[in-house]
PDB file of C-alpha atoms and ligand atoms in Angstrom:
ATOM      1  CA  MET A   1     100.511 213.854 219.138  1.00  0.00           C
ATOM      2  CA  PHE A   2     100.924 210.930 216.555  1.00  0.00           C
ATOM      3  CA  ARG A   3     103.067 208.152 216.351  1.00  0.00           C
ATOM      4  CA  TRP A   4     104.563 207.733 212.793  1.00  0.00           C
ATOM      5  CA  ALA A   5     102.386 204.649 212.422  1.00  0.00           C
ATOM      6  CA  ASP A   6      99.205 206.680 212.833  1.00  0.00           C
ATOM      7  CA  ASN A   7      97.454 208.105 209.819  1.00  0.00           C
ATOM      8  CA  ILE A   8      99.189 211.159 208.773  1.00  0.00           C
ATOM      9  CA  THR A   9      97.994 214.462 207.576  1.00  0.00           C
ATOM     10  CA  ALA A  10      99.359 217.742 206.818  1.00  0.00           C
ATOM     11  CA  GLY A  11     100.359 219.761 209.974  1.00  0.00           C
ATOM     12  CA  ASP A  12     100.193 216.674 212.471  1.00  0.00           C
ATOM     13  CA  THR A  13     103.045 216.529 214.943  1.00  0.00           C
ATOM     14  CA  PHE A  14     104.893 213.098 215.649  1.00  0.00           C
ATOM     15  CA  THR A  15     107.032 211.382 218.228  1.00  0.00           C
ATOM     16  CA  MET A  16     109.793 209.153 217.483  1.00  0.00           C
ATOM     17  CA  LYS A  17     111.161 206.069 219.604  1.00  0.00           C
ATOM     18  CA  ILE A  18     114.091 204.530 218.241  1.00  0.00           C
ATOM     19  CA  SER A  19     114.966 201.089 220.491  1.00  0.00           C
ATOM     20  CA  ILE A  20     118.398 199.712 220.805  1.00  0.00           C
ATOM     21  CA  ILE A  21     118.920 196.049 221.112  1.00  0.00           C
ATOM     22  CA  SER A  22     122.410 195.080 222.923  1.00  0.00           C
ATOM     23  CA  GLY A  23     122.676 191.092 221.753  1.00  0.00           C
ATOM     24  CA  SER A  24     125.633 190.344 224.000  1.00  0.00           C
ATOM     25  CA  HIS A  25     124.995 188.010 226.947  1.00  0.00           C
ATOM     26  CA  ARG A  26     127.800 189.063 228.967  1.00  0.00           C
ATOM     27  CA  LYS A  27     128.034 191.148 231.744  1.00  0.00           C
ATOM     28  CA  ALA A  28     129.456 194.658 231.112  1.00  0.00           C
ATOM     29  CA  SER A  29     129.875 193.822 227.669  1.00  0.00           C
ATOM     30  CA  GLN A  30     131.366 195.996 224.691  1.00  0.00           C
ATOM     31  CA  SER A  31     127.971 195.796 222.722  1.00  0.00           C
ATOM     32  CA  GLU A  32     126.615 197.448 226.017  1.00  0.00           C
ATOM     33  CA  LYS A  33     129.026 200.148 225.818  1.00  0.00           C
ATOM     34  CA  VAL A  34     128.226 200.926 222.255  1.00  0.00           C
ATOM     35  CA  GLY A  35     124.659 200.902 222.738  1.00  0.00           C
ATOM     36  CA  HIS A  36     124.838 203.591 225.552  1.00  0.00           C
ATOM     37  CA  PHE A  37     127.241 205.322 223.093  1.00  0.00           C
ATOM     38  CA  ILE A  38     124.357 205.124 220.296  1.00  0.00           C
ATOM     39  CA  GLN A  39     121.634 205.924 223.032  1.00  0.00           C
ATOM     40  CA  ARG A  40     123.597 209.359 224.162  1.00  0.00           C
ATOM     41  CA  THR A  41     124.079 210.002 220.410  1.00  0.00           C
ATOM     42  CA  LEU A  42     120.208 209.707 219.202  1.00  0.00           C
ATOM     43  CA  GLU A  43     119.706 211.839 222.178  1.00  0.00           C
ATOM     44  CA  GLU A  44     121.865 214.573 221.820  1.00  0.00           C
ATOM     45  CA  GLN A  45     121.620 214.846 217.894  1.00  0.00           C
ATOM     46  CA  LYS A  46     117.685 214.915 218.519  1.00  0.00           C
ATOM     47  CA  LEU A  47     117.553 212.210 215.814  1.00  0.00           C
ATOM     48  CA  CYS A  48     114.475 210.928 217.865  1.00  0.00           C
ATOM     49  CA  ASP A  49     111.934 211.676 220.932  1.00  0.00           C
ATOM     50  CA  GLU A  50     112.327 208.709 222.987  1.00  0.00           C
ATOM     51  CA  THR A  51     114.871 206.119 223.372  1.00  0.00           C
ATOM     52  CA  TRP A  52     114.938 202.500 225.009  1.00  0.00           C
ATOM     53  CA  LEU A  53     117.672 200.284 225.519  1.00  0.00           C
ATOM     54  CA  PHE A  54     117.179 196.488 226.180  1.00  0.00           C
ATOM     55  CA  LYS A  55     120.267 194.475 227.073  1.00  0.00           C
ATOM     56  CA  LEU A  56     120.221 190.420 226.528  1.00  0.00           C
ATOM     57  CA  ALA A  57     123.276 190.254 229.224  1.00  0.00           C
ATOM     58  CA  GLU A  58     123.134 187.545 231.919  1.00  0.00           C
ATOM     59  CA  ASN A  59     119.795 185.838 229.876  1.00  0.00           C
ATOM     60  CA  PRO A  60     116.677 188.170 230.703  1.00  0.00           C
ATOM     61  CA  LEU A  61     114.534 185.650 228.200  1.00  0.00           C
ATOM     62  CA  PRO A  62     114.493 182.008 228.777  1.00  0.00           C
ATOM     63  CA  LEU A  63     114.683 179.870 225.415  1.00  0.00           C
ATOM     64  CA  TRP A  64     111.755 179.905 223.328  1.00  0.00           C
ATOM     65  CA  ASP A  65     109.470 176.829 223.958  1.00  0.00           C
ATOM     66  CA  GLU A  66     105.782 176.011 222.319  1.00  0.00           C
ATOM     67  CA  SER A  67     103.829 177.176 225.534  1.00  0.00           C
ATOM     68  CA  ILE A  68     104.617 180.677 224.425  1.00  0.00           C
ATOM     69  CA  TRP A  69     101.557 179.602 222.104  1.00  0.00           C
ATOM     70  CA  GLU A  70      99.153 178.804 224.671  1.00  0.00           C
ATOM     71  CA  GLY A  71      99.532 181.838 226.789  1.00  0.00           C
ATOM     72  CA  ASN A  72     101.470 180.610 229.465  1.00  0.00           C
ATOM     73  CA  PRO A  73     101.695 183.391 232.335  1.00  0.00           C
ATOM     74  CA  GLU A  74     105.245 182.840 232.867  1.00  0.00           C
ATOM     75  CA  TRP A  75     105.960 183.941 229.412  1.00  0.00           C
ATOM     76  CA  LYS A  76     103.437 186.748 229.730  1.00  0.00           C
ATOM     77  CA  LYS A  77     105.438 188.025 232.141  1.00  0.00           C
ATOM     78  CA  HIS A  78     108.585 188.008 230.506  1.00  0.00           C
ATOM     79  CA  LEU A  79     107.164 189.116 227.219  1.00  0.00           C
ATOM     80  CA  ASP A  80     104.457 191.697 227.344  1.00  0.00           C
ATOM     81  CA  PRO A  81     106.293 194.272 228.914  1.00  0.00           C
ATOM     82  CA  LEU A  82     109.516 193.949 226.212  1.00  0.00           C
ATOM     83  CA  SER A  83     106.497 193.437 223.480  1.00  0.00           C
ATOM     84  CA  ALA A  84     104.583 196.960 224.409  1.00  0.00           C
ATOM     85  CA  GLU A  85     108.286 198.645 224.284  1.00  0.00           C
ATOM     86  CA  LEU A  86     109.025 197.380 220.709  1.00  0.00           C
ATOM     87  CA  ALA A  87     105.331 197.961 219.387  1.00  0.00           C
ATOM     88  CA  SER A  88     105.802 201.581 220.283  1.00  0.00           C
ATOM     89  CA  SER A  89     109.250 201.817 218.361  1.00  0.00           C
ATOM     90  CA  ASP A  90     109.213 203.251 215.261  1.00  0.00           C
ATOM     91  CA  GLY A  91     113.252 202.169 213.954  1.00  0.00           C
ATOM     92  CA  PHE A  92     115.643 199.556 215.739  1.00  0.00           C
ATOM     93  CA  VAL A  93     119.247 199.652 216.268  1.00  0.00           C
ATOM     94  CA  VAL A  94     120.720 195.524 216.696  1.00  0.00           C
ATOM     95  CA  ILE A  95     123.947 195.235 218.405  1.00  0.00           C
ATOM     96  CA  SER A  96     125.573 191.890 217.787  1.00  0.00           C
ATOM     97  CA  PRO A  97     129.070 190.832 218.808  1.00  0.00           C
ATOM     98  CA  GLU A  98     130.791 188.124 216.680  1.00  0.00           C
ATOM     99  CA  TRP A  99     131.117 184.813 218.795  1.00  0.00           C
ATOM    100  CA  HIS A 100     132.563 182.119 217.207  1.00  0.00           C
ATOM    101  CA  GLY A 101     131.954 183.742 214.148  1.00  0.00           C
ATOM    102  CA  GLN A 102     128.403 183.547 214.995  1.00  0.00           C
ATOM    103  CA  VAL A 103     125.502 185.821 216.603  1.00  0.00           C
ATOM    104  CA  PRO A 104     124.974 185.021 220.180  1.00  0.00           C
ATOM    105  CA  SER A 105     122.259 182.363 220.683  1.00  0.00           C
ATOM    106  CA  GLY A 106     120.606 184.612 223.028  1.00  0.00           C
ATOM    107  CA  LEU A 107     120.000 186.989 220.170  1.00  0.00           C
ATOM    108  CA  LYS A 108     118.509 184.534 217.591  1.00  0.00           C
ATOM    109  CA  ASN A 109     116.438 183.430 220.765  1.00  0.00           C
ATOM    110  CA  PHE A 110     114.987 187.008 221.120  1.00  0.00           C
ATOM    111  CA  PHE A 111     113.988 187.234 217.420  1.00  0.00           C
ATOM    112  CA  LEU A 112     111.671 184.115 217.805  1.00  0.00           C
ATOM    113  CA  MET A 113     109.633 185.830 220.288  1.00  0.00           C
ATOM    114  CA  TRP A 114     107.755 188.717 218.242  1.00  0.00           C
ATOM    115  CA  GLY A 115     104.740 187.365 216.585  1.00  0.00           C
ATOM    116  CA  LYS A 116     102.838 189.984 216.671  1.00  0.00           C
ATOM    117  CA  GLY A 117     104.100 192.587 214.484  1.00  0.00           C
ATOM    118  CA  GLU A 118     106.103 194.646 216.898  1.00  0.00           C
ATOM    119  CA  LEU A 119     109.198 195.025 214.506  1.00  0.00           C
ATOM    120  CA  ALA A 120     107.037 194.088 211.485  1.00  0.00           C
ATOM    121  CA  HIS A 121     108.105 196.913 208.642  1.00  0.00           C
ATOM    122  CA  LYS A 122     110.385 198.848 210.729  1.00  0.00           C
ATOM    123  CA  PRO A 123     113.844 199.867 209.529  1.00  0.00           C
ATOM    124  CA  ALA A 124     116.572 198.622 211.619  1.00  0.00           C
ATOM    125  CA  LEU A 125     120.489 199.373 211.747  1.00  0.00           C
ATOM    126  CA  ILE A 126     122.862 196.428 212.723  1.00  0.00           C
ATOM    127  CA  VAL A 127     126.028 197.263 214.391  1.00  0.00           C
ATOM    128  CA  THR A 128     128.346 194.236 215.324  1.00  0.00           C
ATOM    129  CA  VAL A 129     131.458 194.399 217.636  1.00  0.00           C
ATOM    130  CA  SER A 130     134.721 192.908 217.595  1.00  0.00           C
ATOM    131  CA  SER A 131     137.498 192.735 219.679  1.00  0.00           C
ATOM    132  CA  ALA A 132     139.947 192.299 216.722  1.00  0.00           C
ATOM    133  CA  ASP A 133     138.778 192.788 212.794  1.00  0.00           C
ATOM    134  CA  GLY A 134     135.922 190.254 212.784  1.00  0.00           C
ATOM    135  CA  GLY A 135     132.303 191.442 212.831  1.00  0.00           C
ATOM    136  CA  ALA A 136     131.535 190.603 209.216  1.00  0.00           C
ATOM    137  CA  TYR A 137     129.747 187.221 209.779  1.00  0.00           C
ATOM    138  CA  PRO A 138     126.915 188.486 212.355  1.00  0.00           C
ATOM    139  CA  VAL A 139     126.226 191.045 209.539  1.00  0.00           C
ATOM    140  CA  ALA A 140     125.784 188.107 207.013  1.00  0.00           C
ATOM    141  CA  GLU A 141     123.835 185.997 209.593  1.00  0.00           C
ATOM    142  CA  LEU A 142     121.370 188.542 210.571  1.00  0.00           C
ATOM    143  CA  ARG A 143     120.403 189.773 207.240  1.00  0.00           C
ATOM    144  CA  MET A 144     119.949 186.026 206.257  1.00  0.00           C
ATOM    145  CA  SER A 145     118.408 184.759 208.915  1.00  0.00           C
ATOM    146  CA  SER A 146     116.713 187.183 212.070  1.00  0.00           C
ATOM    147  CA  TYR A 147     113.989 188.757 209.743  1.00  0.00           C
ATOM    148  CA  LYS A 148     111.171 186.304 208.071  1.00  0.00           C
ATOM    149  CA  ASN A 149     108.484 186.205 210.252  1.00  0.00           C
ATOM    150  CA  ASN A 150     109.112 189.270 212.672  1.00  0.00           C
ATOM    151  CA  ARG A 151     109.482 191.179 209.075  1.00  0.00           C
ATOM    152  CA  ILE A 152     111.908 193.670 210.547  1.00  0.00           C
ATOM    153  CA  CYS A 153     113.726 195.722 207.986  1.00  0.00           C
ATOM    154  CA  TYR A 154     117.318 196.050 207.815  1.00  0.00           C
ATOM    155  CA  ILE A 155     118.942 199.186 206.237  1.00  0.00           C
ATOM    156  CA  PRO A 156     121.566 198.639 203.787  1.00  0.00           C
ATOM    157  CA  GLU A 157     123.748 200.986 205.836  1.00  0.00           C
ATOM    158  CA  GLN A 158     126.026 198.624 208.947  1.00  0.00           C
ATOM    159  CA  ILE A 159     128.290 199.507 211.216  1.00  0.00           C
ATOM    160  CA  ILE A 160     131.206 197.210 212.184  1.00  0.00           C
ATOM    161  CA  VAL A 161     132.724 197.968 215.183  1.00  0.00           C
ATOM    162  CA  ARG A 162     136.608 196.542 214.960  1.00  0.00           C
ATOM    163  CA  ASN A 163     138.875 196.611 217.713  1.00  0.00           C
ATOM    164  CA  VAL A 164     136.015 197.810 220.098  1.00  0.00           C
ATOM    165  CA  GLU A 165     138.076 198.470 223.082  1.00  0.00           C
ATOM    166  CA  SER A 166     139.854 200.843 221.805  1.00  0.00           C
ATOM    167  CA  VAL A 167     136.944 203.446 220.340  1.00  0.00           C
ATOM    168  CA  LEU A 168     134.146 205.013 221.783  1.00  0.00           C
ATOM    169  CA  ASN A 169     135.107 204.969 225.551  1.00  0.00           C
ATOM    170  CA  ASP A 170     134.356 207.397 227.732  1.00  0.00           C
ATOM    171  CA  ASP A 171     137.875 207.872 228.874  1.00  0.00           C
ATOM    172  CA  PRO A 172     139.391 209.463 226.027  1.00  0.00           C
ATOM    173  CA  ALA A 173     142.684 208.025 227.120  1.00  0.00           C
ATOM    174  CA  LYS A 174     141.854 204.457 226.187  1.00  0.00           C
ATOM    175  CA  ASN A 175     140.694 205.439 222.738  1.00  0.00           C
ATOM    176  CA  ASN A 176     142.494 205.291 219.608  1.00  0.00           C
ATOM    177  CA  PRO A 177     142.058 208.915 217.998  1.00  0.00           C
ATOM    178  CA  ASP A 178     141.853 208.083 214.572  1.00  0.00           C
ATOM    179  CA  ALA A 179     139.657 204.966 214.523  1.00  0.00           C
ATOM    180  CA  ASP A 180     137.346 206.387 217.312  1.00  0.00           C
ATOM    181  CA  GLY A 181     136.995 209.919 215.715  1.00  0.00           C
ATOM    182  CA  TYR A 182     135.667 207.860 212.388  1.00  0.00           C
ATOM    183  CA  PHE A 183     133.283 205.726 214.634  1.00  0.00           C
ATOM    184  CA  ARG A 184     131.945 208.423 216.237  1.00  0.00           C
ATOM    185  CA  GLU A 185     131.263 210.187 213.086  1.00  0.00           C
ATOM    186  CA  ARG A 186     129.908 207.185 211.154  1.00  0.00           C
ATOM    187  CA  ILE A 187     127.498 206.309 213.621  1.00  0.00           C
ATOM    188  CA  LYS A 188     126.123 209.539 213.581  1.00  0.00           C
ATOM    189  CA  TYR A 189     125.670 209.494 209.766  1.00  0.00           C
ATOM    190  CA  ALA A 190     124.000 205.864 209.971  1.00  0.00           C
ATOM    191  CA  LEU A 191     121.617 206.993 212.674  1.00  0.00           C
ATOM    192  CA  GLY A 192     120.719 209.930 210.673  1.00  0.00           C
ATOM    193  CA  ILE A 193     119.709 207.659 207.739  1.00  0.00           C
ATOM    194  CA  LEU A 194     118.090 205.454 210.060  1.00  0.00           C
ATOM    195  CA  LYS A 195     115.654 208.099 211.234  1.00  0.00           C
ATOM    196  CA  GLU A 196     114.832 209.067 207.574  1.00  0.00           C
ATOM    197  CA  TYR A 197     113.967 205.353 207.286  1.00  0.00           C
ATOM    198  CA  ALA A 198     111.600 205.294 210.138  1.00  0.00           C
ATOM    199  CA  GLN A 199     109.911 208.529 209.207  1.00  0.00           C
ATOM    200  CA  ALA A 200     109.179 207.017 205.686  1.00  0.00           C
ATOM    201  CA  MET A 201     108.276 203.599 206.732  1.00  0.00           C
ATOM    202  CA  GLY A 202     105.675 204.879 209.030  1.00  0.00           C
ATOM    203  CA  GLN A 203     103.587 205.516 205.962  1.00  0.00           C
ATOM    204  CA  VAL A 204     104.113 201.950 204.608  1.00  0.00           C
ATOM    205  CA  ARG A 205     102.433 200.557 207.925  1.00  0.00           C
ATOM    206  CA  ALA A 206      99.725 203.116 207.406  1.00  0.00           C
ATOM    207  CA  SER A 207      98.571 202.460 204.062  1.00  0.00           C
ATOM    208  CA  GLY A 208      97.370 198.975 205.361  1.00  0.00           C
ATOM    209  CA  ALA A 209      99.456 197.229 202.611  1.00  0.00           C
ATOM    210  CA  ALA A 210     101.147 195.331 204.872  1.00  0.00           C
ATOM    211  CA  ASP A 211      98.485 193.677 207.077  1.00  0.00           C
ATOM    212  CA  LEU A 212      99.917 190.607 208.699  1.00  0.00           C
ATOM    213  CA  SER A 213      96.404 189.141 209.346  1.00  0.00           C
ATOM    214  CA  THR A 214      95.849 186.972 206.116  1.00  0.00           C
ATOM    215  CA  PHE A 215      99.654 185.848 205.492  1.00  0.00           C
ATOM    216  CA  LYS A 216     101.021 185.840 209.096  1.00  0.00           C
ATOM    217  CA  ASN A 217     104.232 184.569 208.355  1.00  0.00           C
ATOM    218  CA  GLY A 218     106.762 185.261 205.977  1.00  0.00           C
ATOM    219  CA  MET A 219     107.543 183.222 203.035  1.00  0.00           C
TER     220      MET A 219
HETATM  221  C1  LIG B   1     132.382 183.149 223.142  1.00  0.00           C
HETATM  222  C2  LIG B   1     133.213 184.014 222.356  1.00  0.00           C
HETATM  223  C3  LIG B   1     133.320 184.117 220.969  1.00  0.00           C
HETATM  224  C4  LIG B   1     134.504 184.676 220.453  1.00  0.00           C
HETATM  225  N1  LIG B   1     134.579 184.755 219.016  1.00  0.00           N
HETATM  226  C5  LIG B   1     135.021 185.439 218.184  1.00  0.00           C
HETATM  227  C6  LIG B   1     134.865 185.601 216.829  1.00  0.00           C
HETATM  228  O1  LIG B   1     134.833 184.654 216.192  1.00  0.00           O
HETATM  229  N2  LIG B   1     135.313 186.490 215.992  1.00  0.00           N
HETATM  230  C7  LIG B   1     135.821 187.851 216.498  1.00  0.00           C
HETATM  231  O2  LIG B   1     136.366 188.726 216.134  1.00  0.00           O
HETATM  232  N3  LIG B   1     135.742 188.032 218.407  1.00  0.00           N
HETATM  233  C8  LIG B   1     135.314 187.117 218.800  1.00  0.00           C
HETATM  234  N4  LIG B   1     135.573 187.001 220.213  1.00  0.00           N
HETATM  235  C9  LIG B   1     135.973 188.115 220.887  1.00  0.00           C
HETATM  236  C10 LIG B   1     134.615 189.443 220.992  1.00  0.00           C
HETATM  237  O3  LIG B   1     134.717 190.045 219.701  1.00  0.00           O
HETATM  238  C11 LIG B   1     135.136 190.408 222.093  1.00  0.00           C
HETATM  239  O4  LIG B   1     134.749 189.773 223.192  1.00  0.00           O
HETATM  240  C12 LIG B   1     134.105 191.483 222.003  1.00  0.00           C
HETATM  241  O5  LIG B   1     134.079 191.972 223.352  1.00  0.00           O
HETATM  242  C13 LIG B   1     132.375 190.280 222.329  1.00  0.00           C
HETATM  243  O6  LIG B   1     131.721 191.545 222.622  1.00  0.00           O
HETATM  244  P1  LIG B   1     130.672 191.542 223.791  1.00  0.00           P
HETATM  245  O7  LIG B   1     131.813 192.472 224.762  1.00  0.00           O
HETATM  246  O8  LIG B   1     129.837 192.581 223.354  1.00  0.00           O
HETATM  247  O9  LIG B   1     129.979 190.244 224.201  1.00  0.00           O
HETATM  248  C14 LIG B   1     134.853 186.169 221.092  1.00  0.00           C
HETATM  249  C15 LIG B   1     134.404 186.192 222.110  1.00  0.00           C
HETATM  250  C16 LIG B   1     133.676 185.512 222.795  1.00  0.00           C
HETATM  251  C17 LIG B   1     133.274 185.713 224.444  1.00  0.00           C
END
């Protein structure tokens, strides 16, 4: 078995892992609900072989500080297991609620941590969440300022889950049938595209052209 990042030769078989980051700090958040729906869809549609859902609920990561660069053992305890999960992923779904027209600070903090290429040159689908008709601001913010040094690659497709309380609930009685049906189909479509990018971008990393040792940070 090979990962997509390995050298690819005809006849090889591959495993694909998609990881989902739920960017809300709130317990039992709507982002987490959407994250579980996305994880289930990836598995039921057989879009990948493995999934991993990481929640920022209740702030599992402290605010970044520079001892991270000095190998502080406390930081290593937090980061090493996450680094391994992210590094073994071929693609990502980044879920962000709109809070005061922004991405939650815990999610921006998360993006400061990954300097070893864990996310680099791997595709990501942005999914944003609003209890009303918001959700565009976090899309714009993520596309503008969350990728430079970690080099995550947002695909052009995105999902904005408006009126999130009335869709993607397990209990059909809580769903607005039209909107719910639309989001279920649209998410399936977007995840299908993400899968194709994940397959294709393995070749970018395997080519060696995107080596990170010389130009460690983005410009
Ligand atoms: C601190 C805070 C600020 C919010 N600001 C906005 C906002 O600017 N725009 C918006 O559409 N919804 C806003 N909301 C409502 C959220 O869209 C709604 O609570 C949603 O469920 C948040 O996602 P979460 O449950 O994953 O945290 C805000 C909610 C919180 C908790």
